[in-house]
Structures are given as structure tokens and as C-alpha cells.
Tab-separated table of C-alpha atoms in Angstrom:
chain	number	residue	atom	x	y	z
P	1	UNK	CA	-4.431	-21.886	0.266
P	2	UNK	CA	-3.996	-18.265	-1.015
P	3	UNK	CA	-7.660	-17.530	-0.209
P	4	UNK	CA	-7.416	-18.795	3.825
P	5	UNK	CA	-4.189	-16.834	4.002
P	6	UNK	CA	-6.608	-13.704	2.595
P	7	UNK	CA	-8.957	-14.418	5.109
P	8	UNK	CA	-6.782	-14.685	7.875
P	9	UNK	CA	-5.405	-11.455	6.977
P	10	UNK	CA	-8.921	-9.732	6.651
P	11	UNK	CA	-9.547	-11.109	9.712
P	12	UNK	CA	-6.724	-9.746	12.015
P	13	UNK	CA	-6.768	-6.592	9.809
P	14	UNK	CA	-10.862	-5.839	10.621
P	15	UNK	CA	-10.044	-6.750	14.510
P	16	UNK	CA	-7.143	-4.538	14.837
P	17	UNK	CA	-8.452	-1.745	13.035
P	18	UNK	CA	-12.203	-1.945	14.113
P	19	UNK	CA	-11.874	-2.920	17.625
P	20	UNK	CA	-8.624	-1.267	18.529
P	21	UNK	CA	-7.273	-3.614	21.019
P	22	UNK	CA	-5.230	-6.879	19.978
P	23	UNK	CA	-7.417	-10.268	19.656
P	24	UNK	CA	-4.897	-12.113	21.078
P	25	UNK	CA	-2.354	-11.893	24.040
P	26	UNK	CA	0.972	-11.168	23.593
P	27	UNK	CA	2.218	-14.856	24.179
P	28	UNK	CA	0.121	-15.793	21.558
P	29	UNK	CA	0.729	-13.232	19.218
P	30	UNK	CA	4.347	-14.075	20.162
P	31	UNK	CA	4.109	-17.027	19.227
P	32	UNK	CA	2.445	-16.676	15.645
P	33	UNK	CA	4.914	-14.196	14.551
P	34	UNK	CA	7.943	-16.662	16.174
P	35	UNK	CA	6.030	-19.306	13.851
P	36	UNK	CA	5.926	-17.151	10.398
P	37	UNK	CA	9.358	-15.782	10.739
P	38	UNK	CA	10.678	-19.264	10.956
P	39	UNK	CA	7.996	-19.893	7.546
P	40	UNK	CA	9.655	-16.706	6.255
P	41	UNK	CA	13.474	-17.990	7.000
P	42	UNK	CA	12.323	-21.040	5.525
P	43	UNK	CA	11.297	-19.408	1.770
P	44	UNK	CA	13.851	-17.132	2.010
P	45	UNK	CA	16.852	-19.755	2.493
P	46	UNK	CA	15.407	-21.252	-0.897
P	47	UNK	CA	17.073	-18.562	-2.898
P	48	UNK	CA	21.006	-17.959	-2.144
P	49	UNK	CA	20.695	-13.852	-3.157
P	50	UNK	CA	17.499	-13.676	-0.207
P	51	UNK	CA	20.140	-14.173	2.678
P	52	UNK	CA	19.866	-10.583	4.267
P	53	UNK	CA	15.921	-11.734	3.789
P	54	UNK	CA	16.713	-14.526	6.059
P	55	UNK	CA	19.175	-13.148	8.266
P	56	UNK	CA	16.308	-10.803	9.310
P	57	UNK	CA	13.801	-13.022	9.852
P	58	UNK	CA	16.346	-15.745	12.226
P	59	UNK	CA	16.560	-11.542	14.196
P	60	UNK	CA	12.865	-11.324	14.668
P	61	UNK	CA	12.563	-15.011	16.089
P	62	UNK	CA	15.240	-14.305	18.247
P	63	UNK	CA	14.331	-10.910	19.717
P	64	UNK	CA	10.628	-12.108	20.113
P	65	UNK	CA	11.898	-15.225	21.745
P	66	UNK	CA	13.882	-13.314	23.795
P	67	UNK	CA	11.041	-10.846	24.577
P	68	UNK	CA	8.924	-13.388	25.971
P	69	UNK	CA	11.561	-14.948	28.052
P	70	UNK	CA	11.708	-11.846	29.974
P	71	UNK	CA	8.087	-10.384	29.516
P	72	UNK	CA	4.393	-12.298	29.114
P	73	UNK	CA	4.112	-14.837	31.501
P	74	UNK	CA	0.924	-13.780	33.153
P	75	UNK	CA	-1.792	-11.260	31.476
P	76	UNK	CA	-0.162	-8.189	34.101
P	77	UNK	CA	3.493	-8.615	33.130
P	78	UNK	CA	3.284	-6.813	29.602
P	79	UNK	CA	1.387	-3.528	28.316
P	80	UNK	CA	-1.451	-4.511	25.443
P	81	UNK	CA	0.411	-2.655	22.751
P	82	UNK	CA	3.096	-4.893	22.944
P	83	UNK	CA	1.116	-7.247	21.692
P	84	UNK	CA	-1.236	-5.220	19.368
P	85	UNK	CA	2.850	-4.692	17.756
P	86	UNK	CA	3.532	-8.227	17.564
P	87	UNK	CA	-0.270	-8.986	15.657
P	88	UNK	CA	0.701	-6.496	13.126
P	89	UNK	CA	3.782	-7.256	12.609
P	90	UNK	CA	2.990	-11.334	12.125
P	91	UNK	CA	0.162	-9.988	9.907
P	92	UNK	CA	2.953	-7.741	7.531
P	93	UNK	CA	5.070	-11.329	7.758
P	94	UNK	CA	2.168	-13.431	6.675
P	95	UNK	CA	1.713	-10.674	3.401
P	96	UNK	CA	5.126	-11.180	2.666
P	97	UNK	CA	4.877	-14.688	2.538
P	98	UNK	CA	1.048	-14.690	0.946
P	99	UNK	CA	2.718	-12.526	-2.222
P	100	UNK	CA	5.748	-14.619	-2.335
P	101	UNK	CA	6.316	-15.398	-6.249
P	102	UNK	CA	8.766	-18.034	-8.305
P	103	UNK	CA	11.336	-16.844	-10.999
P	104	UNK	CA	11.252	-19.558	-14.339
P	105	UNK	CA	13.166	-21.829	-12.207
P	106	UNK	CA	10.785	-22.133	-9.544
P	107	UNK	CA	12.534	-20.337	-6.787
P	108	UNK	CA	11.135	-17.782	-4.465
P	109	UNK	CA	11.280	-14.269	-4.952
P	110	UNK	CA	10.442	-11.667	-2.794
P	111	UNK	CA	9.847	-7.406	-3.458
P	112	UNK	CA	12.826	-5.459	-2.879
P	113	UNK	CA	11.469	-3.615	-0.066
P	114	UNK	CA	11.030	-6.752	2.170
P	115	UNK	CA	14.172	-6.787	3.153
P	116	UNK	CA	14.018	-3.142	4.409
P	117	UNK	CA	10.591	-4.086	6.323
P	118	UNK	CA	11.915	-6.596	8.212
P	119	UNK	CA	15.143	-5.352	8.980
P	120	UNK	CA	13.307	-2.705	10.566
P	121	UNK	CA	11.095	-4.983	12.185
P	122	UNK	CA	13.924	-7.018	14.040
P	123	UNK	CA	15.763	-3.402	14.891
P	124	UNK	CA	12.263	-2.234	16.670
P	125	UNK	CA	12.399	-5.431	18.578
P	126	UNK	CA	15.544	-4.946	19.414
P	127	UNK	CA	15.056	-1.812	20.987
P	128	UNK	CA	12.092	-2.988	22.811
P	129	UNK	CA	14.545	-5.621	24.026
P	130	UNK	CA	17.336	-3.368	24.825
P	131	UNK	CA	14.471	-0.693	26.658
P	132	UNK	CA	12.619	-3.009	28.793
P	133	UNK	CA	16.131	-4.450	30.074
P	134	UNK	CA	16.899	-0.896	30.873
P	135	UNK	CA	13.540	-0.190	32.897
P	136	UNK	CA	14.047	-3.712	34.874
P	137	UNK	CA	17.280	-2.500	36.353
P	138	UNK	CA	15.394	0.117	37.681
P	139	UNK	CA	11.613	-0.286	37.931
P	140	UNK	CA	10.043	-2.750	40.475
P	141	UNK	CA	8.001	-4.487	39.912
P	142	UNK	CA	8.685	-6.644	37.050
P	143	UNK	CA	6.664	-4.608	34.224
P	144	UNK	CA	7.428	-3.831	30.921
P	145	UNK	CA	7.381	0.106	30.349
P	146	UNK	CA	5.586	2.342	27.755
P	147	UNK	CA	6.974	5.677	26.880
P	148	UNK	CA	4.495	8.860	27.988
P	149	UNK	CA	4.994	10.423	24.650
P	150	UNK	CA	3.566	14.122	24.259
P	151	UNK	CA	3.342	15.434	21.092
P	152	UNK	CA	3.225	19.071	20.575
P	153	UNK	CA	2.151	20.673	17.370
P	154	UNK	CA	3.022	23.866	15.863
P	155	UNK	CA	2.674	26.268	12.505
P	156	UNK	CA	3.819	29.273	10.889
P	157	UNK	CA	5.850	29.659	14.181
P	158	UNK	CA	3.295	28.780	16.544
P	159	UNK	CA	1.107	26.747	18.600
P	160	UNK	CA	-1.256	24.880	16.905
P	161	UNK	CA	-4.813	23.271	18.153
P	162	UNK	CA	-6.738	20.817	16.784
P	163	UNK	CA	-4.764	18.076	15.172
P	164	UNK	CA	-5.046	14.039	15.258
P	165	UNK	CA	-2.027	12.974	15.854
P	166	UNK	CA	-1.450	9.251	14.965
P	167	UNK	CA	1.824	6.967	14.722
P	168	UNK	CA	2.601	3.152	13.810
P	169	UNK	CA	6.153	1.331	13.642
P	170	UNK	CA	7.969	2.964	11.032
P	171	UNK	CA	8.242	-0.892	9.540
P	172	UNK	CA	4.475	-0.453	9.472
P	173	UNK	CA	4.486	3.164	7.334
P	174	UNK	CA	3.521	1.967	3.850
P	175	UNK	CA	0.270	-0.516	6.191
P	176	UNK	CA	-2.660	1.511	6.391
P	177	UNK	CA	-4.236	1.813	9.467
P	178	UNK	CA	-1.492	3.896	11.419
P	179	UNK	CA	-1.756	1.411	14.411
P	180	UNK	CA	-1.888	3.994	17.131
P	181	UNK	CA	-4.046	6.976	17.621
P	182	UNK	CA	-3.749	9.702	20.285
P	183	UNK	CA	-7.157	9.795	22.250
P	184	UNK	CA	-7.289	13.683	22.292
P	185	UNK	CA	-6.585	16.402	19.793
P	186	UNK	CA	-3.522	18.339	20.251
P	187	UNK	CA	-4.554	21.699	22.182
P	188	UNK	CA	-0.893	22.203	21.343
P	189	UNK	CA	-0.338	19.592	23.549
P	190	UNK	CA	-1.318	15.449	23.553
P	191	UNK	CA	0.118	12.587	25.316
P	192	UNK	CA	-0.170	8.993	24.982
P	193	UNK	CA	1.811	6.001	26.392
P	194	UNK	CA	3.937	4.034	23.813
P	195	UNK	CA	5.973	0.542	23.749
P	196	UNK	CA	9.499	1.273	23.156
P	197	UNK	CA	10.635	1.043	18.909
P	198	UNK	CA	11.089	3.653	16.001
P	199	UNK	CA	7.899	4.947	15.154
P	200	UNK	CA	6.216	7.481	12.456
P	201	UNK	CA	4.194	10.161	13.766
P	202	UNK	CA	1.453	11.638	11.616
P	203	UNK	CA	-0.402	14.485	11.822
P	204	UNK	CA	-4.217	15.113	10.742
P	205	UNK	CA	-6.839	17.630	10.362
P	206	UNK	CA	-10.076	16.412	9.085
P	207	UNK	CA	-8.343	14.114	6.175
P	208	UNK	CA	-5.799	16.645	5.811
P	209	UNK	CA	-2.492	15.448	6.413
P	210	UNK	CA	-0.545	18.380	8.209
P	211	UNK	CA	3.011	15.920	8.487
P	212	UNK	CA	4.687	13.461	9.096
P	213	UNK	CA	7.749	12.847	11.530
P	214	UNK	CA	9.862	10.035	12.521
P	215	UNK	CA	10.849	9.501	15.531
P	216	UNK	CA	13.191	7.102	17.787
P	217	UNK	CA	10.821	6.678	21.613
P	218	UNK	CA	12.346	5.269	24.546
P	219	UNK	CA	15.342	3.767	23.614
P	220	UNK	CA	17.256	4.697	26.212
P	221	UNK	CA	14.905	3.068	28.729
P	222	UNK	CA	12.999	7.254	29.086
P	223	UNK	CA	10.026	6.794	30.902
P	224	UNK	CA	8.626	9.933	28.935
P	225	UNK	CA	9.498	12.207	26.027
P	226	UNK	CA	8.326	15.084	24.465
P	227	UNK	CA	8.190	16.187	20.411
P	228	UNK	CA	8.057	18.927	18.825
P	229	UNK	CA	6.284	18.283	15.560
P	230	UNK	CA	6.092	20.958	12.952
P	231	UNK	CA	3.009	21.321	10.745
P	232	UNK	CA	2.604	22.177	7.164
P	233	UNK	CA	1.802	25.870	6.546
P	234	UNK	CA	-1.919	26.591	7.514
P	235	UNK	CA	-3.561	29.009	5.865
């Protein structure tokens, strides 16, 4: 069992990563996290001390349920980053589960900072949630909206050129691949559209990490923002 899991992981990892487009479409994806949050609930309620554990993952089923309700219903209705999100974030679910252990009584335990991952996985889809209500009072027609986010880089007090600038979910920060990268190099300036959440900006020359910045995008229902993102001294 441990070794499909594994494979299914490898699997979504190498498609995600590689290909850089989600293998499946967001109702799908929706549904496979809805599905291993419910597993997750499930382990967790086996162990009275995992309730915030639980209580988190009942949040993601709920905002993803309530997600698709609004969003998804044909292939045009919802951005393919929302659903190149919702793969990762069933994939980070599925590891949870997959490294799940037992304590000398057989119950499930779980690593401290699980709780703290999906917490902030049911806040970012809860701000997804709250934006794309937001843009629906407003926006015709009935579309989800990603955030134009420009990033602009700077160092020893000014502009700098020449940097990758990536980001992922900031429940995604400790998953290698960052799950988004900016098509150009900042020349100070680079923009790229973004689902609504809390994400982690990070900035690169080379292999050289310049920084790292978190940053809160479109929860007010913004249909662009800007950033100013300082860089580590360049010499």
C-alpha cells in the first residue's frame, strides 16, 4: 500500500513539476483533495489530542466543496491554477497521510507541523472563497479571477534586473518545486496572473537565492497588485 501511495505521489509530483500545467481539471482535482481530506478527518478523529488536525481538514472539504459549487462546471468557468493549487495541495494531504505513524497503542500520530499546513491550507481556500465571491458581484461574466501580480525587485537602494522570481502557497513553502514561476526575469519589473491565497515569493539569480517574501494577493477581490520585494545585498 505504502509503495502505490509513493507512486502516486511521484507521479503527480513529475507532472506538475515537469509539465507545468495540472493533469487533471479542477473538478477532478476537487474532488481528490474533497476525498483525502475526508481520509485525513478520518485518521485524525482516531486520536482525541489530533482535533485541531481534524477540524482543519472538515475546513478544506468544506471550502473546496464550496468552491466548486460556485466555480468548475464547464472547462471556461475557472483559471488552470486553480486547479494546479488543488493537485498540490491533495498531493501535500496524501504525504500527510502516507507518513502517518502509530504510538505503542496503535493510534495515529501525525508531525507537529501538520496541523500548521493545513490550517493554512483551509485559510488559502478560504480566501479564494471569500475573493472570487467578491469579483462575482462585480465581474460579468461568471469567471473566477486571478490577481495581475507585478513584482518589482530592488538592492542596495535600487532597481534591480535579472532575477527569477518564483512563489507557491505559503502552505506549500517547506514542498519543493515553488509551484509558480514568473515567465520573464525582473527588468525591475515582472508580472504574472495569480489565484487568490497567501503566497511566498522567492527570489533567484542563477541558484542564488536573493529572498524571500510573503505575501497576502487578492484578498480583497484586487484585480491587480504590485510588490516591492527587497533583495539581499549584491555585491
Amino acid at each position: 500500500m505504502f509503495k502505490l501511495i509513493f507512486a502516486c505521489l511521484l507521479i503527480v509530483f513529475c507532472r506538475t513539476a515537469c509539465a507545468g500545467e495540472p493533469d487533471l481539471s479542477f473538478q477532478a482535482a476537487a474532488r481528490n483533495l474533497q476525498d483525502s481530506a475526508v481520509a485525513l478527518r478520518e485518521r485524525a478523529d482516531e486520536r482525541p489530542t489530533q482535533g485541531p488536525l481534524a477540524a482543519s481538514a472538515d475546513e478544506i472539504y468544506r471550502q473546496t466543496v464550496e468552491l466548486t459549487d460556485r466555480f468548475g462546471h464547464t472547462p471556461a468557468d475557472l483559471p488552470a491554477d486553480y486547479a494546479t493549487v488543488l493537485s498540490a495541495y491533495n498531493t501535500k494531504v496524501i504525504g500527510i497521510l502516507a507518513r502517518t505513524g502509530t504510538d505503542d497503542k496503535g493510534a495515529k500520530t501525525f508531525a507537529p507541523e501538520d496541523v500548521q499546513v493545513t490550517r493554512d491550507m483551509a485559510l488559502d481556500l478560504e480566501a479564494a472563497n471569500h475573493a472570487t465571491k467578491e469579483a462575482l458581484a462585480i465581474a460579468e461574466p461568471r469567471s473566477a479571477p486571478l490577481v495581475s501580480v507585478t513584482v518589482h525587485t530592488y538592492a542596495n537602494n535600487k532597481d534591480f534586473s535579472g532575477a527569477r522570481i518564483e512563489c507557491t502557497p505559503r502552505a506549500l513553502k517547506n514542498t519543493p518545486p515553488n509551484l509558480f514561476v514568473y515567465e520573464h526575469i525582473s527588468s525591475p519589473f515582472t508580472t504574472r496572473p495569480l489565484p487568490p491565497g497567501r503566497y511566498v515569493f522567492s527570489a533567484w539569480l542563477l541558484e542564488k537565492k536573493l529572498g524571500e517574501l510573503e505575501m497576502p494577493i487578492g484578498l480583497e477581490g484586487q484585480q491587480s497588485q504590485s510588490i516591492d520585494f527587497p533583495l539581499a545585498a549584491i555585491q
